[in-house]
Amino acid sequence: GPDAGSSDGGPSDAADPADAGCFGPGCDPVVGIALTVDSSCALTRSGAVFCWGLGDHGQLGDGARARQRTPVAGQDLPGPATAVAAGGNHTCAVLTGDGRVCCWGSGEFQQLGDGLTGGRAKPFCFLGGAVAIAAGERTTCATLGSGEVMCWGGNHHGQAGAGTVVDRGPGEAAV
């Protein structure tokens, strides 16, 4: 829409990606979106992920930690994605084929799945067999093809479903 890219109700200061409906060479159609308060990502039919907005924690995945006012690719995913999710300051995608989960951005609460509490401006891929992904402010969950749900990251209120209130790594928390 004409005002969709603005947070103050006025016209956007950048081209509105929603108006384009597609990205990249050949106008690859958008099939999914993920939004946070400060950043947005689009998943295209071919499995490419484009992100824009605030990138100070690396959540755009382009290797920079800067604001991008227009969609950028460059997540260096090892293959096409089938799903994308965005949390507080992190983003994750599920890869087509093997179902690996790739995450980037803030990892302060282990929400990237690497077992560390630092951030990454490029994707870290792990797990496998995922068919869906969801990201909260500090927690990430993946649904596996078996139906099992794996959650990791912030768990101060038990949101990782592991029966404790300790932050969890990806191998520690099955729901």
JSON list of C-alpha atoms in Angstrom, two decimals:
[
{"chain": "A", "resi": 1, "resn": "GLY", "atom": "CA", "xyz": [0.00, 0.00, 0.00]},
{"chain": "A", "resi": 2, "resn": "PRO", "atom": "CA", "xyz": [1.06, 3.62, -0.33]},
{"chain": "A", "resi": 3, "resn": "ASP", "atom": "CA", "xyz": [1.79, 4.03, 3.39]},
{"chain": "A", "resi": 4, "resn": "ALA", "atom": "CA", "xyz": [2.77, 0.44, 4.25]},
{"chain": "A", "resi": 5, "resn": "GLY", "atom": "CA", "xyz": [6.49, 1.20, 4.59]},
{"chain": "A", "resi": 6, "resn": "SER", "atom": "CA", "xyz": [6.09, 3.97, 7.15]},
{"chain": "A", "resi": 7, "resn": "SER", "atom": "CA", "xyz": [5.86, 3.65, 10.91]},
{"chain": "A", "resi": 8, "resn": "ASP", "atom": "CA", "xyz": [4.38, 7.10, 11.34]},
{"chain": "A", "resi": 9, "resn": "GLY", "atom": "CA", "xyz": [1.50, 6.79, 8.86]},
{"chain": "A", "resi": 10, "resn": "GLY", "atom": "CA", "xyz": [3.24, 8.95, 6.26]},
{"chain": "A", "resi": 11, "resn": "PRO", "atom": "CA", "xyz": [4.76, 7.89, 2.98]},
{"chain": "A", "resi": 12, "resn": "SER", "atom": "CA", "xyz": [7.68, 5.49, 3.12]},
{"chain": "A", "resi": 13, "resn": "ASP", "atom": "CA", "xyz": [11.19, 6.85, 2.55]},
{"chain": "A", "resi": 14, "resn": "ALA", "atom": "CA", "xyz": [12.06, 3.71, 0.55]},
{"chain": "A", "resi": 15, "resn": "ALA", "atom": "CA", "xyz": [10.32, 1.71, -2.13]},
{"chain": "A", "resi": 16, "resn": "ASP", "atom": "CA", "xyz": [7.61, -0.43, -0.54]},
{"chain": "A", "resi": 17, "resn": "PRO", "atom": "CA", "xyz": [8.64, -4.07, -1.13]},
{"chain": "A", "resi": 18, "resn": "ALA", "atom": "CA", "xyz": [5.00, -5.15, -0.79]},
{"chain": "A", "resi": 19, "resn": "ASP", "atom": "CA", "xyz": [4.13, -3.09, -3.85]},
{"chain": "A", "resi": 20, "resn": "ALA", "atom": "CA", "xyz": [6.67, -4.98, -5.94]},
{"chain": "A", "resi": 21, "resn": "GLY", "atom": "CA", "xyz": [5.37, -8.45, -4.97]},
{"chain": "A", "resi": 22, "resn": "CYS", "atom": "CA", "xyz": [8.64, -9.99, -6.11]},
{"chain": "A", "resi": 23, "resn": "PHE", "atom": "CA", "xyz": [12.40, -9.67, -5.71]},
{"chain": "A", "resi": 24, "resn": "GLY", "atom": "CA", "xyz": [15.63, -10.33, -7.56]},
{"chain": "A", "resi": 25, "resn": "PRO", "atom": "CA", "xyz": [16.33, -11.23, -11.17]},
{"chain": "A", "resi": 26, "resn": "GLY", "atom": "CA", "xyz": [13.24, -12.27, -13.05]},
{"chain": "A", "resi": 27, "resn": "CYS", "atom": "CA", "xyz": [10.92, -10.91, -10.37]},
{"chain": "A", "resi": 28, "resn": "ASP", "atom": "CA", "xyz": [10.84, -13.97, -8.04]},
{"chain": "A", "resi": 29, "resn": "PRO", "atom": "CA", "xyz": [7.37, -13.93, -6.36]},
{"chain": "A", "resi": 30, "resn": "VAL", "atom": "CA", "xyz": [7.12, -13.58, -2.58]},
{"chain": "A", "resi": 31, "resn": "VAL", "atom": "CA", "xyz": [5.53, -16.60, -0.87]},
{"chain": "A", "resi": 32, "resn": "GLY", "atom": "CA", "xyz": [6.19, -15.80, 2.80]},
{"chain": "A", "resi": 33, "resn": "ILE", "atom": "CA", "xyz": [7.07, -12.94, 5.13]},
{"chain": "A", "resi": 34, "resn": "ALA", "atom": "CA", "xyz": [8.47, -12.58, 8.64]},
{"chain": "A", "resi": 35, "resn": "LEU", "atom": "CA", "xyz": [8.28, -9.37, 10.65]},
{"chain": "A", "resi": 36, "resn": "THR", "atom": "CA", "xyz": [9.73, -7.93, 13.84]},
{"chain": "A", "resi": 37, "resn": "VAL", "atom": "CA", "xyz": [9.28, -4.46, 15.28]},
{"chain": "A", "resi": 38, "resn": "ASP", "atom": "CA", "xyz": [12.36, -3.22, 13.40]},
{"chain": "A", "resi": 39, "resn": "SER", "atom": "CA", "xyz": [13.04, -5.57, 10.47]},
{"chain": "A", "resi": 40, "resn": "SER", "atom": "CA", "xyz": [11.28, -7.59, 7.79]},
{"chain": "A", "resi": 41, "resn": "CYS", "atom": "CA", "xyz": [12.17, -10.58, 5.62]},
{"chain": "A", "resi": 42, "resn": "ALA", "atom": "CA", "xyz": [10.54, -12.08, 2.55]},
{"chain": "A", "resi": 43, "resn": "LEU", "atom": "CA", "xyz": [10.81, -15.63, 1.24]},
{"chain": "A", "resi": 44, "resn": "THR", "atom": "CA", "xyz": [10.55, -16.04, -2.52]},
{"chain": "A", "resi": 45, "resn": "ARG", "atom": "CA", "xyz": [9.20, -18.95, -4.55]},
{"chain": "A", "resi": 46, "resn": "SER", "atom": "CA", "xyz": [12.76, -20.03, -5.44]},
{"chain": "A", "resi": 47, "resn": "GLY", "atom": "CA", "xyz": [13.73, -20.13, -1.75]},
{"chain": "A", "resi": 48, "resn": "ALA", "atom": "CA", "xyz": [15.72, -16.89, -1.58]},
{"chain": "A", "resi": 49, "resn": "VAL", "atom": "CA", "xyz": [15.43, -14.76, 1.58]},
{"chain": "A", "resi": 50, "resn": "PHE", "atom": "CA", "xyz": [15.51, -10.96, 1.37]},
{"chain": "A", "resi": 51, "resn": "CYS", "atom": "CA", "xyz": [15.64, -8.81, 4.52]},
{"chain": "A", "resi": 52, "resn": "TRP", "atom": "CA", "xyz": [15.51, -5.08, 5.27]},
{"chain": "A", "resi": 53, "resn": "GLY", "atom": "CA", "xyz": [15.17, -2.69, 8.21]},
{"chain": "A", "resi": 54, "resn": "LEU", "atom": "CA", "xyz": [17.30, -2.38, 11.33]},
{"chain": "A", "resi": 55, "resn": "GLY", "atom": "CA", "xyz": [20.25, -4.76, 11.24]},
{"chain": "A", "resi": 56, "resn": "ASP", "atom": "CA", "xyz": [22.31, -3.73, 14.27]},
{"chain": "A", "resi": 57, "resn": "HIS", "atom": "CA", "xyz": [22.33, -7.28, 15.66]},
{"chain": "A", "resi": 58, "resn": "GLY", "atom": "CA", "xyz": [23.00, -8.95, 12.29]},
{"chain": "A", "resi": 59, "resn": "GLN", "atom": "CA", "xyz": [19.34, -9.96, 11.94]},
{"chain": "A", "resi": 60, "resn": "LEU", "atom": "CA", "xyz": [19.33, -9.15, 8.21]},
{"chain": "A", "resi": 61, "resn": "GLY", "atom": "CA", "xyz": [21.94, -11.84, 7.61]},
{"chain": "A", "resi": 62, "resn": "ASP", "atom": "CA", "xyz": [23.90, -9.87, 5.02]},
{"chain": "A", "resi": 63, "resn": "GLY", "atom": "CA", "xyz": [27.10, -9.75, 7.08]},
{"chain": "A", "resi": 64, "resn": "ALA", "atom": "CA", "xyz": [26.64, -6.09, 7.96]},
{"chain": "A", "resi": 65, "resn": "ARG", "atom": "CA", "xyz": [25.27, -4.75, 11.20]},
{"chain": "A", "resi": 66, "resn": "ALA", "atom": "CA", "xyz": [23.54, -1.77, 9.64]},
{"chain": "A", "resi": 67, "resn": "ARG", "atom": "CA", "xyz": [20.13, -0.52, 8.59]},
{"chain": "A", "resi": 68, "resn": "GLN", "atom": "CA", "xyz": [19.03, -1.46, 5.09]},
{"chain": "A", "resi": 69, "resn": "ARG", "atom": "CA", "xyz": [16.21, 0.63, 3.65]},
{"chain": "A", "resi": 70, "resn": "THR", "atom": "CA", "xyz": [15.63, -1.72, 0.72]},
{"chain": "A", "resi": 71, "resn": "PRO", "atom": "CA", "xyz": [15.55, -5.55, 0.59]},
{"chain": "A", "resi": 72, "resn": "VAL", "atom": "CA", "xyz": [18.95, -7.25, 0.53]},
{"chain": "A", "resi": 73, "resn": "ALA", "atom": "CA", "xyz": [19.87, -10.83, -0.18]},
{"chain": "A", "resi": 74, "resn": "GLY", "atom": "CA", "xyz": [23.15, -12.19, 0.98]},
{"chain": "A", "resi": 75, "resn": "GLN", "atom": "CA", "xyz": [22.35, -14.53, 3.82]},
{"chain": "A", "resi": 76, "resn": "ASP", "atom": "CA", "xyz": [24.73, -17.12, 2.29]},
{"chain": "A", "resi": 77, "resn": "LEU", "atom": "CA", "xyz": [22.26, -19.90, 2.97]},
{"chain": "A", "resi": 78, "resn": "PRO", "atom": "CA", "xyz": [23.66, -23.25, 1.76]},
{"chain": "A", "resi": 79, "resn": "GLY", "atom": "CA", "xyz": [20.46, -23.89, -0.19]},
{"chain": "A", "resi": 80, "resn": "PRO", "atom": "CA", "xyz": [16.96, -22.58, -0.86]},
{"chain": "A", "resi": 81, "resn": "ALA", "atom": "CA", "xyz": [14.63, -22.02, 2.09]},
{"chain": "A", "resi": 82, "resn": "THR", "atom": "CA", "xyz": [11.10, -23.25, 2.52]},
{"chain": "A", "resi": 83, "resn": "ALA", "atom": "CA", "xyz": [10.19, -21.16, 5.59]},
{"chain": "A", "resi": 84, "resn": "VAL", "atom": "CA", "xyz": [11.41, -18.04, 7.39]},
{"chain": "A", "resi": 85, "resn": "ALA", "atom": "CA", "xyz": [10.69, -16.69, 10.89]},
{"chain": "A", "resi": 86, "resn": "ALA", "atom": "CA", "xyz": [11.84, -13.56, 12.71]},
{"chain": "A", "resi": 87, "resn": "GLY", "atom": "CA", "xyz": [12.11, -13.03, 16.46]},
{"chain": "A", "resi": 88, "resn": "GLY", "atom": "CA", "xyz": [13.14, -10.02, 18.52]},
{"chain": "A", "resi": 89, "resn": "ASN", "atom": "CA", "xyz": [16.53, -9.47, 16.91]},
{"chain": "A", "resi": 90, "resn": "HIS", "atom": "CA", "xyz": [17.10, -12.76, 15.12]},
{"chain": "A", "resi": 91, "resn": "THR", "atom": "CA", "xyz": [15.94, -14.54, 11.99]},
{"chain": "A", "resi": 92, "resn": "CYS", "atom": "CA", "xyz": [15.78, -18.24, 11.09]},
{"chain": "A", "resi": 93, "resn": "ALA", "atom": "CA", "xyz": [15.01, -20.21, 7.95]},
{"chain": "A", "resi": 94, "resn": "VAL", "atom": "CA", "xyz": [14.32, -23.87, 7.18]},
{"chain": "A", "resi": 95, "resn": "LEU", "atom": "CA", "xyz": [16.17, -25.23, 4.16]},
{"chain": "A", "resi": 96, "resn": "THR", "atom": "CA", "xyz": [14.38, -27.13, 1.42]},
{"chain": "A", "resi": 97, "resn": "GLY", "atom": "CA", "xyz": [15.43, -30.76, 1.15]},
{"chain": "A", "resi": 98, "resn": "ASP", "atom": "CA", "xyz": [17.23, -31.65, 4.38]},
{"chain": "A", "resi": 99, "resn": "GLY", "atom": "CA", "xyz": [15.22, -29.35, 6.66]},
{"chain": "A", "resi": 100, "resn": "ARG", "atom": "CA", "xyz": [18.28, -27.81, 8.28]},
{"chain": "A", "resi": 101, "resn": "VAL", "atom": "CA", "xyz": [17.56, -24.73, 10.41]},
{"chain": "A", "resi": 102, "resn": "CYS", "atom": "CA", "xyz": [19.74, -21.67, 9.78]},
{"chain": "A", "resi": 103, "resn": "CYS", "atom": "CA", "xyz": [19.67, -18.70, 12.17]},
{"chain": "A", "resi": 104, "resn": "TRP", "atom": "CA", "xyz": [21.38, -15.30, 12.37]},
{"chain": "A", "resi": 105, "resn": "GLY", "atom": "CA", "xyz": [21.21, -12.11, 14.44]},
{"chain": "A", "resi": 106, "resn": "SER", "atom": "CA", "xyz": [21.26, -11.75, 18.23]},
{"chain": "A", "resi": 107, "resn": "GLY", "atom": "CA", "xyz": [22.04, -14.91, 20.19]},
{"chain": "A", "resi": 108, "resn": "GLU", "atom": "CA", "xyz": [22.05, -13.41, 23.66]},
{"chain": "A", "resi": 109, "resn": "PHE", "atom": "CA", "xyz": [19.73, -16.16, 24.94]},
{"chain": "A", "resi": 110, "resn": "GLN", "atom": "CA", "xyz": [20.98, -19.04, 22.70]},
{"chain": "A", "resi": 111, "resn": "GLN", "atom": "CA", "xyz": [18.08, -18.42, 20.29]},
{"chain": "A", "resi": 112, "resn": "LEU", "atom": "CA", "xyz": [20.36, -19.00, 17.27]},
{"chain": "A", "resi": 113, "resn": "GLY", "atom": "CA", "xyz": [20.84, -22.64, 18.20]},
{"chain": "A", "resi": 114, "resn": "ASP", "atom": "CA", "xyz": [24.65, -22.54, 18.29]},
{"chain": "A", "resi": 115, "resn": "GLY", "atom": "CA", "xyz": [24.78, -22.96, 22.08]},
{"chain": "A", "resi": 116, "resn": "LEU", "atom": "CA", "xyz": [26.52, -19.59, 22.43]},
{"chain": "A", "resi": 117, "resn": "THR", "atom": "CA", "xyz": [25.31, -16.26, 23.76]},
{"chain": "A", "resi": 118, "resn": "GLY", "atom": "CA", "xyz": [26.83, -14.09, 21.04]},
{"chain": "A", "resi": 119, "resn": "GLY", "atom": "CA", "xyz": [25.42, -12.88, 17.77]},
{"chain": "A", "resi": 120, "resn": "ARG", "atom": "CA", "xyz": [26.01, -13.79, 14.13]},
{"chain": "A", "resi": 121, "resn": "ALA", "atom": "CA", "xyz": [25.65, -11.52, 11.09]},
{"chain": "A", "resi": 122, "resn": "LYS", "atom": "CA", "xyz": [25.64, -14.60, 8.81]},
{"chain": "A", "resi": 123, "resn": "PRO", "atom": "CA", "xyz": [23.63, -17.84, 9.18]},
{"chain": "A", "resi": 124, "resn": "PHE", "atom": "CA", "xyz": [24.57, -20.73, 11.45]},
{"chain": "A", "resi": 125, "resn": "CYS", "atom": "CA", "xyz": [22.95, -23.97, 10.21]},
{"chain": "A", "resi": 126, "resn": "PHE", "atom": "CA", "xyz": [22.19, -27.03, 12.35]},
{"chain": "A", "resi": 127, "resn": "LEU", "atom": "CA", "xyz": [19.54, -29.61, 13.25]},
{"chain": "A", "resi": 128, "resn": "GLY", "atom": "CA", "xyz": [17.88, -31.13, 10.16]},
{"chain": "A", "resi": 129, "resn": "GLY", "atom": "CA", "xyz": [14.49, -32.62, 9.48]},
{"chain": "A", "resi": 130, "resn": "ALA", "atom": "CA", "xyz": [12.58, -29.40, 10.26]},
{"chain": "A", "resi": 131, "resn": "VAL", "atom": "CA", "xyz": [9.41, -28.61, 8.34]},
{"chain": "A", "resi": 132, "resn": "ALA", "atom": "CA", "xyz": [8.38, -25.38, 10.11]},
{"chain": "A", "resi": 133, "resn": "ILE", "atom": "CA", "xyz": [10.00, -22.65, 12.22]},
{"chain": "A", "resi": 134, "resn": "ALA", "atom": "CA", "xyz": [8.73, -20.03, 14.68]},
{"chain": "A", "resi": 135, "resn": "ALA", "atom": "CA", "xyz": [10.68, -17.33, 16.48]},
{"chain": "A", "resi": 136, "resn": "GLY", "atom": "CA", "xyz": [9.74, -15.35, 19.55]},
{"chain": "A", "resi": 137, "resn": "GLU", "atom": "CA", "xyz": [11.51, -12.46, 21.23]},
{"chain": "A", "resi": 138, "resn": "ARG", "atom": "CA", "xyz": [14.20, -14.74, 22.74]},
{"chain": "A", "resi": 139, "resn": "THR", "atom": "CA", "xyz": [13.14, -18.29, 21.83]},
{"chain": "A", "resi": 140, "resn": "THR", "atom": "CA", "xyz": [13.03, -20.31, 18.60]},
{"chain": "A", "resi": 141, "resn": "CYS", "atom": "CA", "xyz": [11.06, -23.52, 17.91]},
{"chain": "A", "resi": 142, "resn": "ALA", "atom": "CA", "xyz": [11.11, -25.91, 14.97]},
{"chain": "A", "resi": 143, "resn": "THR", "atom": "CA", "xyz": [8.60, -28.59, 14.09]},
{"chain": "A", "resi": 144, "resn": "LEU", "atom": "CA", "xyz": [10.31, -31.71, 12.77]},
{"chain": "A", "resi": 145, "resn": "GLY", "atom": "CA", "xyz": [8.89, -34.02, 10.12]},
{"chain": "A", "resi": 146, "resn": "SER", "atom": "CA", "xyz": [8.31, -36.59, 12.90]},
{"chain": "A", "resi": 147, "resn": "GLY", "atom": "CA", "xyz": [5.92, -34.14, 14.61]},
{"chain": "A", "resi": 148, "resn": "GLU", "atom": "CA", "xyz": [8.37, -33.48, 17.43]},
{"chain": "A", "resi": 149, "resn": "VAL", "atom": "CA", "xyz": [8.82, -29.83, 18.44]},
{"chain": "A", "resi": 150, "resn": "MET", "atom": "CA", "xyz": [12.30, -28.61, 19.40]},
{"chain": "A", "resi": 151, "resn": "CYS", "atom": "CA", "xyz": [12.70, -25.27, 21.19]},
{"chain": "A", "resi": 152, "resn": "TRP", "atom": "CA", "xyz": [15.82, -23.42, 22.28]},
{"chain": "A", "resi": 153, "resn": "GLY", "atom": "CA", "xyz": [16.84, -20.02, 23.57]},
{"chain": "A", "resi": 154, "resn": "GLY", "atom": "CA", "xyz": [15.39, -17.88, 26.32]},
{"chain": "A", "resi": 155, "resn": "ASN", "atom": "CA", "xyz": [13.48, -19.94, 28.84]},
{"chain": "A", "resi": 156, "resn": "HIS", "atom": "CA", "xyz": [13.04, -17.61, 31.82]},
{"chain": "A", "resi": 157, "resn": "HIS", "atom": "CA", "xyz": [9.31, -18.35, 31.90]},
{"chain": "A", "resi": 158, "resn": "GLY", "atom": "CA", "xyz": [9.47, -21.95, 30.67]},
{"chain": "A", "resi": 159, "resn": "GLN", "atom": "CA", "xyz": [8.73, -20.98, 27.05]},
{"chain": "A", "resi": 160, "resn": "ALA", "atom": "CA", "xyz": [11.14, -23.63, 25.67]},
{"chain": "A", "resi": 161, "resn": "GLY", "atom": "CA", "xyz": [8.85, -26.29, 27.15]},
{"chain": "A", "resi": 162, "resn": "ALA", "atom": "CA", "xyz": [11.63, -28.21, 28.90]},
{"chain": "A", "resi": 163, "resn": "GLY", "atom": "CA", "xyz": [10.18, -28.08, 32.41]},
{"chain": "A", "resi": 164, "resn": "THR", "atom": "CA", "xyz": [12.83, -25.65, 33.68]},
{"chain": "A", "resi": 165, "resn": "VAL", "atom": "CA", "xyz": [13.52, -21.91, 33.55]},
{"chain": "A", "resi": 166, "resn": "VAL", "atom": "CA", "xyz": [17.11, -22.15, 32.25]},
{"chain": "A", "resi": 167, "resn": "ASP", "atom": "CA", "xyz": [18.08, -20.97, 28.75]},
{"chain": "A", "resi": 168, "resn": "ARG", "atom": "CA", "xyz": [18.32, -23.98, 26.44]},
{"chain": "A", "resi": 169, "resn": "GLY", "atom": "CA", "xyz": [20.46, -25.07, 23.51]},
{"chain": "A", "resi": 170, "resn": "PRO", "atom": "CA", "xyz": [18.81, -26.85, 20.55]},
{"chain": "A", "resi": 171, "resn": "GLY", "atom": "CA", "xyz": [19.65, -30.38, 21.67]},
{"chain": "A", "resi": 172, "resn": "GLU", "atom": "CA", "xyz": [18.38, -29.81, 25.18]},
{"chain": "A", "resi": 173, "resn": "ALA", "atom": "CA", "xyz": [14.74, -28.96, 24.64]},
{"chain": "A", "resi": 174, "resn": "ALA", "atom": "CA", "xyz": [12.18, -31.23, 23.04]},
{"chain": "A", "resi": 175, "resn": "VAL", "atom": "CA", "xyz": [8.55, -30.48, 23.77]}
]
